[in-house]
XYZ file of C-alpha atoms in Angstrom:
715
model
C -0.500 1.283 30.808
C -0.918 3.917 33.412
C -3.779 3.414 35.885
C -5.244 6.411 37.618
C -7.125 6.521 40.889
C -9.469 9.072 42.387
C -7.680 8.813 45.678
C -4.362 10.740 46.083
C -2.825 7.546 47.437
C -3.484 3.894 47.077
C -4.710 2.523 50.460
C -5.314 -1.169 50.534
C -8.698 -1.894 52.234
C -8.977 -5.079 54.167
C -11.679 -7.287 52.893
C -12.963 -10.104 54.968
C -11.739 -13.417 53.725
C -15.230 -14.872 53.442
C -16.314 -11.876 51.444
C -13.314 -12.046 49.260
C -13.695 -15.729 48.571
C -17.362 -15.159 47.717
C -16.292 -12.462 45.109
C -13.645 -14.795 43.674
C -16.146 -17.655 43.287
C -18.573 -15.257 41.507
C -15.738 -14.116 39.212
C -14.812 -17.861 38.410
C -18.554 -18.625 37.632
C -18.986 -15.509 35.581
C -15.775 -16.023 33.499
C -16.697 -19.755 32.881
C -20.216 -18.941 31.944
C -19.253 -16.129 29.554
C -16.634 -18.270 27.927
C -19.032 -21.259 27.679
C -21.710 -19.202 25.880
C -19.194 -18.760 22.983
C -18.012 -22.361 22.739
C -20.506 -23.591 20.146
C -19.579 -20.738 17.692
C -15.933 -21.428 18.471
C -16.412 -25.145 17.730
C -17.930 -24.235 14.306
C -15.055 -21.973 13.504
C -12.425 -24.477 14.536
C -14.165 -27.153 12.391
C -14.030 -24.836 9.353
C -10.426 -24.104 10.013
C -9.614 -27.765 10.169
C -11.491 -28.324 6.883
C -9.471 -25.477 5.308
C -6.234 -27.067 6.434
C -7.315 -30.424 4.924
C -7.851 -28.761 1.531
C -4.442 -27.163 1.437
C -2.308 -29.772 3.090
C -0.073 -31.410 0.505
C 0.464 -34.587 2.469
C -2.453 -36.934 1.779
C -2.236 -38.645 5.195
C -2.039 -35.315 7.111
C -4.960 -33.978 4.956
C -6.985 -37.028 5.900
C -6.347 -36.484 9.607
C -7.514 -32.721 9.261
C -10.612 -33.904 7.323
C -11.533 -36.506 9.871
C -11.065 -34.183 12.836
C -13.181 -31.452 11.075
C -15.934 -34.013 10.423
C -15.833 -35.240 14.016
C -16.076 -31.715 15.474
C -18.982 -30.741 13.091
C -21.004 -33.921 14.078
C -20.181 -33.866 17.842
C -19.474 -30.315 18.789
C -21.546 -30.472 21.894
C -19.375 -33.105 23.678
C -16.427 -31.015 22.845
C -18.123 -27.806 24.287
C -18.972 -29.756 27.448
C -15.299 -30.792 27.819
C -13.999 -27.343 27.151
C -16.366 -25.740 29.624
C -15.338 -28.196 32.283
C -11.643 -27.546 31.557
C -11.957 -23.727 31.511
C -13.864 -23.676 34.885
C -11.283 -25.852 36.682
C -8.371 -23.975 35.055
C -9.705 -20.836 36.579
C -10.061 -22.389 40.035
C -6.512 -23.684 39.773
C -5.150 -20.332 38.846
C -7.009 -18.615 41.802
C -5.572 -21.293 44.142
C -2.056 -20.633 42.766
C -2.399 -17.106 44.153
C -2.597 -18.568 47.678
C -6.387 -18.139 47.917
C -8.327 -21.238 48.979
C -11.502 -20.068 47.106
C -12.729 -23.391 46.130
C -11.897 -26.968 45.914
C -9.453 -27.589 43.051
C -9.827 -30.868 41.086
C -6.732 -31.695 39.173
C -7.333 -33.087 35.586
C -4.806 -35.071 33.675
C -2.878 -33.101 31.007
C -1.938 -34.493 27.648
C 1.679 -34.233 26.423
C 2.651 -34.022 22.754
C 5.952 -35.064 21.313
C 8.779 -32.900 22.797
C 9.192 -30.602 19.686
C 5.413 -30.251 19.370
C 5.048 -29.505 23.155
C 7.582 -26.727 22.973
C 5.979 -25.303 19.850
C 2.506 -25.505 21.491
C 3.535 -23.602 24.566
C 5.284 -20.914 22.561
C 2.342 -20.560 20.180
C -0.293 -20.285 22.874
C 1.834 -17.868 24.929
C 2.251 -15.667 21.836
C -1.373 -15.686 20.875
C -2.432 -15.119 24.548
C -0.293 -11.941 24.632
C -1.844 -10.790 21.339
C -5.387 -11.268 22.638
C -4.516 -9.371 25.865
C -3.064 -6.557 23.890
C -6.228 -6.316 21.927
C -8.227 -5.816 25.152
C -5.480 -4.070 27.003
C -7.758 -1.523 28.805
C -10.128 -4.101 30.285
C -7.397 -6.554 31.140
C -5.254 -3.951 32.846
C -8.286 -2.606 34.834
C -9.129 -6.232 35.862
C -5.640 -6.897 37.190
C -5.635 -3.722 39.122
C -9.019 -4.590 40.791
C -7.919 -8.165 41.438
C -4.710 -6.916 43.121
C -6.773 -4.551 45.348
C -9.178 -7.304 46.134
C -6.266 -9.475 47.282
C -4.554 -6.746 49.229
C -1.637 -6.303 46.894
C -0.505 -4.281 44.035
C -1.948 -4.726 40.605
C -1.322 -8.129 39.269
C 1.017 -8.577 36.364
C -0.255 -10.073 33.107
C 1.571 -13.357 33.944
C -0.028 -13.511 37.523
C -3.587 -12.883 36.203
C -5.826 -15.990 36.803
C -7.928 -14.830 33.765
C -5.127 -14.337 31.285
C -5.880 -15.586 27.832
C -3.376 -18.376 27.845
C -5.375 -20.093 30.601
C -8.407 -20.401 28.324
C -6.286 -21.412 25.309
C -4.486 -24.295 27.191
C -7.920 -25.409 28.474
C -9.315 -25.571 24.987
C -6.223 -27.556 23.795
C -6.643 -29.986 26.594
C -10.338 -30.342 25.941
C -9.587 -31.145 22.320
C -7.176 -33.876 23.487
C -9.989 -35.212 25.719
C -12.426 -35.131 22.830
C -10.255 -36.481 19.997
C -9.399 -40.155 20.702
C -6.594 -40.269 18.134
C -3.368 -39.037 19.625
C -2.107 -38.374 16.035
C -4.651 -35.512 15.817
C -3.917 -33.897 19.190
C -1.529 -31.328 17.687
C -3.959 -30.123 15.025
C -5.923 -27.542 16.952
C -3.534 -25.395 18.925
C -1.991 -23.660 15.913
C -5.558 -22.662 14.989
C -6.350 -20.980 18.279
C -5.899 -17.456 16.879
C -8.129 -14.468 17.818
C -10.451 -14.911 14.946
C -11.144 -18.640 15.872
C -11.120 -18.113 19.663
C -13.472 -16.638 22.331
C -14.143 -12.972 22.590
C -12.030 -12.031 25.686
C -13.391 -8.462 25.614
C -16.704 -9.755 26.712
C -15.119 -11.918 29.508
C -13.073 -9.048 30.881
C -15.990 -6.613 30.735
C -18.176 -9.085 32.657
C -15.488 -9.518 35.297
C -14.888 -5.932 35.782
C -18.672 -5.393 36.142
C -18.830 -7.817 39.009
C -15.948 -6.095 40.803
C -17.405 -2.567 40.439
C -20.659 -3.910 41.633
C -18.834 -5.239 44.678
C -17.212 -1.760 45.152
C -13.818 -2.890 44.164
C -12.182 0.368 42.746
C -15.459 1.520 41.256
C -13.986 4.841 40.131
C -10.982 3.466 38.439
C -9.972 5.460 35.301
C -8.274 3.613 32.445
C -6.944 5.713 29.593
C -7.467 4.112 26.282
C -4.398 2.698 24.604
C -5.057 4.937 21.581
C -5.192 8.043 23.692
C -1.799 7.420 25.302
C -0.021 7.587 22.001
C 0.490 10.602 19.908
C -1.415 10.596 16.619
C 0.936 9.248 13.963
C 1.868 11.770 11.285
C 0.339 10.832 7.911
C 0.587 12.252 4.511
C -2.704 10.729 3.474
C -4.341 11.562 0.134
C -7.982 12.822 0.386
C -9.473 9.322 -0.321
C -7.323 7.665 2.452
C -8.094 10.466 4.866
C -11.865 10.088 4.346
C -11.581 6.307 4.705
C -9.754 6.783 8.026
C -12.360 9.136 9.205
C -15.180 6.757 8.154
C -13.756 3.741 9.931
C -12.550 5.697 12.986
C -16.106 6.923 13.472
C -17.167 3.213 13.622
C -15.304 2.857 16.978
C -14.556 6.382 18.114
C -11.759 6.567 20.588
C -11.913 8.496 23.852
C -11.070 8.331 27.606
C -12.817 5.440 29.384
C -14.055 5.826 32.880
C -16.142 3.639 35.195
C -19.343 5.196 36.180
C -19.978 5.467 39.839
C -22.391 2.976 41.326
C -25.998 4.164 41.052
C -28.255 1.190 41.386
C -28.011 -0.362 37.987
C -24.965 -2.203 36.760
C -22.340 0.366 35.547
C -21.099 0.356 32.018
C -17.388 0.013 32.704
C -16.146 0.897 29.322
C -17.433 2.151 26.019
C -18.722 -0.987 24.424
C -17.570 -0.135 20.878
C -14.627 -2.529 20.588
C -16.600 -5.353 22.144
C -19.597 -4.737 19.939
C -17.361 -4.338 16.918
C -15.719 -7.704 17.607
C -18.986 -9.499 18.403
C -20.572 -8.078 15.217
C -17.565 -9.186 13.224
C -17.879 -12.694 14.575
C -21.592 -12.728 13.892
C -20.911 -11.726 10.202
C -18.269 -14.406 9.816
C -20.692 -16.986 11.245
C -23.375 -15.696 8.872
C -21.039 -16.080 5.884
C -20.151 -19.606 7.025
C -23.783 -20.641 7.509
C -24.588 -19.405 3.832
C -21.645 -21.371 2.537
C -22.655 -24.462 4.438
C -26.353 -24.340 3.288
C -25.667 -23.259 -0.302
C -28.316 -20.637 0.016
C -27.852 -17.535 -2.134
C -25.557 -16.994 -5.126
C -22.392 -18.533 -3.521
C -21.220 -20.145 -6.837
C -18.997 -18.397 -9.349
C -20.941 -15.246 -10.591
C -21.308 -14.516 -14.259
C -19.880 -11.335 -15.748
C -23.397 -9.838 -15.916
C -24.444 -10.492 -12.215
C -21.951 -8.104 -10.619
C -21.101 -8.215 -6.965
C -24.207 -10.360 -6.106
C -22.392 -12.481 -3.536
C -21.578 -9.406 -1.344
C -25.022 -7.895 -1.994
C -26.714 -11.146 -0.846
C -24.652 -11.180 2.346
C -25.475 -7.587 3.036
C -29.246 -7.997 2.447
C -29.453 -11.193 4.637
C -27.057 -10.442 7.473
C -28.623 -10.515 10.996
C -29.121 -7.521 13.057
C -26.389 -8.523 15.462
C -23.825 -8.320 12.553
C -25.003 -4.848 11.276
C -22.310 -2.740 12.881
C -21.210 0.403 11.016
C -17.841 -1.101 10.383
C -19.285 -4.310 8.735
C -21.731 -2.281 6.664
C -19.037 0.071 5.475
C -16.693 -2.787 4.602
C -19.251 -4.681 2.557
C -20.477 -1.467 0.894
C -16.885 -0.544 -0.197
C -16.185 -3.953 -1.410
C -19.335 -4.056 -3.501
C -18.050 -0.903 -5.224
C -14.630 -2.558 -5.878
C -16.016 -5.671 -7.404
C -18.694 -3.749 -9.332
C -15.812 -1.861 -10.867
C -14.433 -5.227 -11.954
C -17.606 -6.214 -13.690
C -17.989 -2.862 -15.393
C -14.481 -2.978 -16.873
C -15.066 -2.882 -20.596
C -11.522 -4.215 -21.334
C -11.753 -7.279 -19.245
C -13.090 -10.536 -20.785
C -16.252 -11.887 -19.093
C -14.439 -15.184 -18.113
C -11.846 -13.079 -16.172
C -14.595 -11.065 -14.547
C -16.129 -14.301 -13.292
C -12.889 -15.626 -11.844
C -12.071 -12.361 -9.953
C -15.684 -12.022 -8.803
C -15.525 -15.396 -7.179
C -13.118 -14.002 -4.684
C -15.714 -11.700 -3.105
C -16.122 -13.865 0.059
C -12.380 -14.427 0.607
C -11.697 -10.751 0.243
C -14.486 -9.845 2.626
C -13.099 -12.263 5.173
C -9.653 -10.733 4.741
C -10.870 -7.168 5.166
C -12.970 -7.987 8.146
C -9.816 -9.196 9.847
C -7.500 -6.366 8.568
C -8.850 -3.015 7.419
C -5.531 -2.125 5.964
C -6.902 -3.495 2.658
C -8.533 -0.015 2.270
C -5.457 2.050 3.273
C -2.354 0.200 2.089
C -1.471 -0.570 -1.494
C 0.856 -3.256 -0.088
C -1.968 -5.338 1.534
C -1.718 -8.907 0.105
C -5.404 -9.233 -0.818
C -5.372 -5.746 -2.436
C -2.241 -6.433 -4.381
C -3.802 -9.772 -5.593
C -6.972 -7.918 -6.885
C -4.911 -5.186 -8.490
C -2.520 -7.680 -10.181
C -5.384 -9.915 -11.277
C -7.185 -6.941 -12.866
C -4.087 -5.928 -14.772
C -3.287 -9.466 -15.973
C -6.997 -10.217 -16.882
C -7.142 -7.459 -19.347
C -4.310 -8.906 -21.359
C -5.849 -12.444 -21.758
C -6.919 -13.190 -25.223
C -10.200 -15.249 -25.375
C -8.969 -16.854 -28.633
C -6.206 -18.541 -26.593
C -8.806 -20.391 -24.654
C -8.645 -21.842 -21.059
C -5.405 -23.700 -21.872
C -3.442 -20.358 -22.156
C -0.726 -20.199 -19.571
C -2.055 -16.812 -18.325
C -5.530 -18.224 -17.810
C -4.200 -21.321 -15.979
C -2.015 -19.062 -13.760
C -4.852 -16.861 -12.745
C -7.270 -19.890 -12.317
C -4.726 -21.609 -10.031
C -4.242 -18.572 -7.862
C -8.038 -18.054 -7.522
C -8.592 -21.626 -6.519
C -5.816 -21.500 -4.047
C -7.444 -18.555 -2.287
C -10.917 -20.123 -2.418
C -9.597 -23.333 -0.793
C -7.845 -21.482 2.032
C -9.614 -18.245 2.703
C -7.035 -16.711 5.150
C -4.957 -13.547 4.587
C -1.965 -15.853 4.233
C -3.431 -17.456 1.216
C -3.487 -14.132 -0.595
C 0.217 -13.776 0.201
C 0.950 -17.137 -1.325
C -1.135 -16.534 -4.338
C 0.511 -13.128 -4.769
C 3.999 -14.785 -4.687
C 2.939 -17.232 -7.428
C 1.464 -14.530 -9.560
C 4.460 -12.198 -9.268
C 6.870 -15.194 -9.899
C 4.910 -15.855 -13.170
C 4.879 -12.183 -14.074
C 8.712 -12.110 -13.365
C 9.486 -14.985 -15.667
C 7.292 -13.405 -18.428
C 8.990 -10.147 -18.160
C 12.450 -11.589 -18.092
C 11.764 -13.491 -21.181
C 10.184 -10.295 -22.781
C 13.309 -8.299 -21.941
C 15.565 -10.752 -23.549
C 13.471 -10.358 -26.731
C 13.530 -6.629 -26.635
C 17.287 -6.186 -25.589
C 18.510 -4.741 -28.842
C 15.676 -2.213 -29.123
C 16.145 -1.179 -25.368
C 19.889 -0.556 -25.886
C 19.161 1.616 -28.978
C 16.431 3.676 -27.287
C 18.574 4.180 -24.147
C 21.242 5.706 -26.355
C 18.814 7.832 -28.066
C 17.322 9.023 -24.906
C 20.758 9.922 -23.450
C 21.251 12.001 -26.686
C 17.912 13.765 -26.257
C 18.637 14.632 -22.627
C 22.103 16.016 -23.799
C 20.301 17.975 -26.477
C 17.807 19.425 -24.015
C 20.547 20.453 -21.681
C 22.587 22.000 -24.471
C 19.626 24.092 -25.623
C 18.945 25.268 -22.198
C 22.585 26.418 -21.601
C 22.586 28.256 -25.025
C 19.221 29.880 -24.255
C 20.559 31.254 -20.953
C 23.264 33.158 -22.817
C 21.227 34.157 -25.865
C 18.295 35.224 -23.755
C 20.130 38.155 -22.162
C 20.087 39.954 -25.548
C 23.804 41.024 -24.970
C 25.200 38.601 -27.600
C 25.933 39.862 -31.108
C 23.459 38.551 -33.616
C 25.856 36.463 -35.770
C 27.091 34.818 -32.460
C 23.516 34.020 -31.376
C 22.991 32.249 -34.708
C 26.256 30.383 -34.277
C 25.439 29.284 -30.747
C 21.913 28.072 -31.652
C 22.850 26.281 -34.846
C 26.373 24.900 -34.118
C 27.323 25.194 -30.504
C 24.083 23.338 -29.418
C 25.583 20.430 -31.340
C 28.956 20.870 -29.531
C 27.235 20.884 -26.057
C 25.139 17.837 -27.021
C 28.312 15.894 -27.782
C 29.923 17.063 -24.595
C 26.966 16.125 -22.359
C 26.629 12.761 -24.174
C 30.112 11.725 -23.173
C 29.863 13.263 -19.585
C 30.052 9.824 -18.004
C 33.284 8.924 -19.818
C 34.825 12.416 -19.767
C 33.326 14.507 -16.980
C 35.350 17.606 -17.811
C 34.167 17.850 -21.448
C 30.847 19.589 -20.697
C 32.510 22.138 -18.415
C 35.118 22.881 -21.071
C 32.470 23.375 -23.806
C 30.409 25.584 -21.599
C 33.464 27.755 -20.649
C 34.522 28.066 -24.338
C 30.967 29.357 -25.076
C 31.162 31.926 -22.252
C 34.541 33.078 -23.323
C 33.172 33.665 -26.832
C 30.187 35.576 -25.507
C 32.591 37.769 -23.376
C 34.863 38.445 -26.241
C 32.227 40.111 -28.427
C 30.970 42.435 -25.696
C 32.231 46.183 -25.793
C 35.593 46.728 -24.045
C 35.640 50.249 -22.738
C 38.913 50.446 -20.879
C 42.487 49.788 -22.042
C 42.783 46.926 -19.488
C 39.761 45.073 -20.853
C 41.174 45.394 -24.445
C 44.491 44.099 -23.427
C 42.808 41.155 -21.705
C 40.904 40.448 -24.968
C 44.096 40.528 -27.103
C 45.784 38.155 -24.595
C 42.933 35.579 -24.405
C 41.979 35.520 -28.099
C 44.332 32.895 -29.314
C 43.207 30.377 -26.601
C 39.477 31.263 -27.290
C 39.923 30.704 -31.094
C 41.935 27.553 -30.524
C 39.201 25.972 -28.207
C 36.472 26.974 -30.696
C 38.282 25.228 -33.453
C 38.858 22.020 -31.362
C 35.231 21.671 -30.670
C 34.151 22.496 -34.198
C 36.515 19.872 -35.422
C 35.007 17.329 -33.047
C 31.508 17.884 -34.648
C 33.201 17.893 -38.007
C 31.789 21.213 -39.191
C 33.855 22.028 -42.182
C 31.391 23.950 -44.409
C 32.225 27.457 -45.827
C 30.040 28.979 -43.168
C 32.790 28.104 -40.684
C 35.239 30.414 -42.500
C 32.650 33.170 -42.682
C 31.879 32.863 -38.951
C 35.564 33.312 -38.004
C 35.829 36.144 -40.455
C 32.821 37.971 -38.860
C 34.315 37.175 -35.426
C 37.742 38.711 -36.438
C 36.016 41.917 -37.728
C 33.998 42.133 -34.420
C 37.102 41.752 -32.255
C 38.967 44.385 -34.506
C 36.136 46.969 -34.154
C 36.231 46.412 -30.280
C 39.920 46.997 -30.063
C 39.961 49.998 -32.464
C 37.026 51.797 -30.752
C 37.812 55.404 -29.474
C 39.754 55.480 -26.268
C 39.709 57.662 -23.198
C 35.928 58.138 -23.059
C 34.534 60.517 -20.524
C 32.498 59.030 -17.711
C 29.427 60.553 -19.286
C 30.213 58.993 -22.626
C 30.954 55.653 -20.953
C 27.543 55.757 -19.132
C 25.739 56.545 -22.380
C 27.458 53.725 -24.155
C 26.604 51.266 -21.425
C 22.958 52.410 -21.400
C 22.783 52.043 -25.228
C 24.209 48.547 -24.983
C 21.732 47.545 -22.209
C 18.819 49.097 -24.135
C 19.587 47.227 -27.391
C 20.018 44.027 -25.330
C 16.678 44.448 -23.760
C 15.034 45.162 -27.086
C 16.574 42.045 -28.541
C 15.542 39.960 -25.580
C 11.885 41.153 -25.769
C 11.852 40.547 -29.537
C 13.041 37.016 -29.044
C 10.444 36.359 -26.285
C 7.692 37.794 -28.523
C 8.616 35.493 -31.386
C 8.882 32.405 -29.228
C 5.769 30.244 -29.223
C 4.239 29.526 -25.861
C 5.020 26.292 -24.114
C 2.126 23.834 -24.319
C 0.456 23.142 -20.959
C 0.225 19.479 -19.977
C -3.354 18.047 -20.270
C -5.099 14.964 -18.985
C -3.554 12.845 -21.823
C 0.072 13.940 -20.760
C -0.910 12.961 -17.224
C -2.206 9.582 -18.394
C 1.159 8.968 -20.046
C 3.095 9.822 -16.946
C 0.812 7.389 -14.911
C 1.500 4.434 -17.183
C 3.584 1.694 -15.666
C 4.989 -1.552 -16.995
C 2.369 -4.112 -17.457
C -0.378 -1.624 -18.462
C -2.583 -2.651 -21.465
C -3.480 -0.241 -24.208
C -5.438 -0.570 -27.462
C -4.171 1.102 -30.605
C -6.296 1.691 -33.746
C -4.665 1.573 -37.071
C -5.523 3.626 -40.185
C -7.717 0.815 -41.534
C -9.725 0.687 -38.219
C -7.912 -2.481 -37.136
C -7.553 -2.567 -33.347
C -4.574 -4.118 -31.575
C -4.228 -4.806 -27.819
C -0.662 -4.435 -26.529
C 1.116 -4.471 -23.183
C 3.599 -1.872 -22.006
C 6.681 -3.958 -21.882
C 9.343 -1.356 -21.162
C 9.603 2.305 -20.011
C 12.737 4.247 -20.514
C 14.576 5.504 -17.432
C 13.296 9.023 -18.017
C 9.807 7.959 -19.165
C 10.295 9.522 -22.555
C 9.948 6.373 -24.613
C 7.731 3.266 -24.365
C 7.840 -0.158 -26.050
C 4.640 -2.144 -26.303
C 4.517 -5.842 -27.078
C 1.839 -8.320 -27.878
C 0.799 -11.306 -25.650
C 3.361 -13.378 -27.645
C 6.184 -11.049 -26.485
C 6.555 -9.622 -29.936
C 7.548 -5.965 -30.181
C 4.572 -4.148 -31.615
C 4.986 -0.369 -31.032
C 7.868 1.792 -29.991
C 6.733 5.392 -29.368
C 7.835 8.597 -27.477
C 5.933 10.160 -24.706
C 4.857 13.049 -26.915
C 3.594 10.892 -29.706
C 1.775 8.542 -27.244
C 0.041 11.576 -25.612
C -0.905 12.787 -29.189
C -2.356 9.392 -30.007
C -4.424 9.310 -26.832
C -5.585 12.798 -27.540
C -6.673 11.853 -31.145
C -8.509 8.760 -30.040
C -5.999 6.488 -31.801
C -5.045 4.909 -28.531
C -6.892 4.069 -25.341
C -5.732 2.887 -21.937
C -7.287 -0.459 -20.919
C -5.705 -0.960 -17.484
C -3.752 1.165 -14.990
C -2.005 0.277 -11.821
C -3.988 0.452 -8.530
C -7.320 -0.903 -9.665
C -8.663 -1.092 -6.006
C -7.516 2.444 -5.173
C -9.179 3.982 -8.237
C -12.410 2.086 -7.590
C -12.521 3.330 -3.885
C -11.748 6.836 -5.070
C -14.534 6.664 -7.680
C -17.018 5.319 -5.087
C -16.240 8.087 -2.501
C -16.197 10.893 -4.997
C -19.505 9.715 -6.702
C -21.445 9.448 -3.401
C -20.267 12.559 -1.655
C -19.730 13.072 2.069
C -23.187 11.962 3.109
C -23.132 8.659 1.351
C -21.767 6.495 4.143
C -23.062 8.336 7.066
C -26.098 6.023 7.515
C -24.980 2.660 6.259
C -27.830 0.984 8.036
C -30.376 2.821 6.010
C -28.555 1.906 2.833
C -28.559 -1.792 3.770
C -32.198 -1.838 4.688
């Protein structure tokens, strides 16, 4: 990251050793104090993470170790906090001493070694997580290293040289855990859990250190461009809903250049506090959720179908002031709309609404950590809710709780509830999609014969459509004789349909049939010059031969065939016998007459052609249908049947619906399906993208001003 200075050159200023050591000691004390204030909350989060690992660990012995460690940390977190504070302070002193500065006495503490493979994994894990934390607070961390370098009379420190890098704290917490936990078998349990959501807020630490240095006049006018400002804005093709969501969340932490304010008596605000405040508010909200779950206060059980999104509403109404950031309020408000849409879904059984509704807290935690839930259809948590919403509609209450579909959904919900991390959604999604894949594979085997037949029919329909189009191009000019027009529309369409149907096996067939049609049309046009008539006479045998070959192929042997060739021969004879040596004026009049008659015929055909129907909302509904969607059809006797879209033809012109037992129920074309929807004989119960449609509905219903003051809405 580029660092800018107000001076044209960087001149190191000699700082007295005693003054420098005094500043370094103050930095150590400030960093230690700022980190220590967060240790109790950190211990609570680690205890919960250990408990979650115990719930999902398949090995009973390992699960017992996780559970025992979680219980120990919950009961005795203050001794752990004391050990961690001591380790962190001494680690900072050791790092300062490693820079060649004798700022304070360094007391060496014994370190704990794990098994060789675990030791390597620990070092790599903490190094990687440390880099991720530093990247999250890159502006403050970079500014701190520049100021430390200036204080020490050298260039800006690299991330690896910084005594306050995140890995120092992570290592200290791991060592403190080993001091605290007497059982060596549990020493390796904590370091994999030291991720940003479970660790200290380094933004606050780096801000406090920069504040001390600016107060001490160490590069007080340092300008640090924000990381976002250094990158060009990515090009997006967002739809209106996504664009509005991006605007909404970008306003929660608006980007902009960050500049230290000059000293003016009071402590300067080194950076915009938005990211620090957002992170702190997020941690406060997570702690609030954990407190509710521990105490059992509020409706934290499985909600009934009538209750709606009461879990999220309770969290919103009881959250402390420190957690009420715009980002948190927007997140909860939008999720309330999503889950309210689940509970309002008329096609979903109440039992399924309750199961999906029980995921309110896990989804909230996932979105607090990753806002891509609102922007990306591929977010694991969003895909789980979308898939559960689609599958839930298809569950038949008569099948009961022992139904395989019910058991699959229940198993996935319990898995997410027991391990409320984003990764648990990915695991549950994999299980759900595997089950769906097995069901669809078995279903396709049952429908195989119908699919083959429909694909063949669709291929013929496509060929017919192309054939009619090619004929219409020639007939539409009005230049073709009337009897030839009739022949092309009634018989040559069949020829072209056959040719296009075998295009894959005989690629030249369609081209030959089209050329034969063009030759026929050319042959019945007036031939004014002797050269044109000679060409007609020379080409006629081949034209007639090709016509007969194709008519034999479609087996047209009726008397009308004889009459057509008789009319064709008379037409050719009249063309050849027409008066010769016409004057230029006569040729022009004849050409104009032919063109006028052609135009009149073309206009007459257009006037008699019915207008093309315009697609309506029901046609659009049909186009949006995807495999797995559920529809309800109503029979003539009023009997309703719920069916699932099992197969869509390659060109989306035909649909096969099956029952929950994989029995083919309805096979219908796109036009007939749109007609059934239009007449109310069919209704769509579920469509893909449940979450996206709920968000679009929420934003559209509330208008632009709805989310401008989330605090007022939550009050």
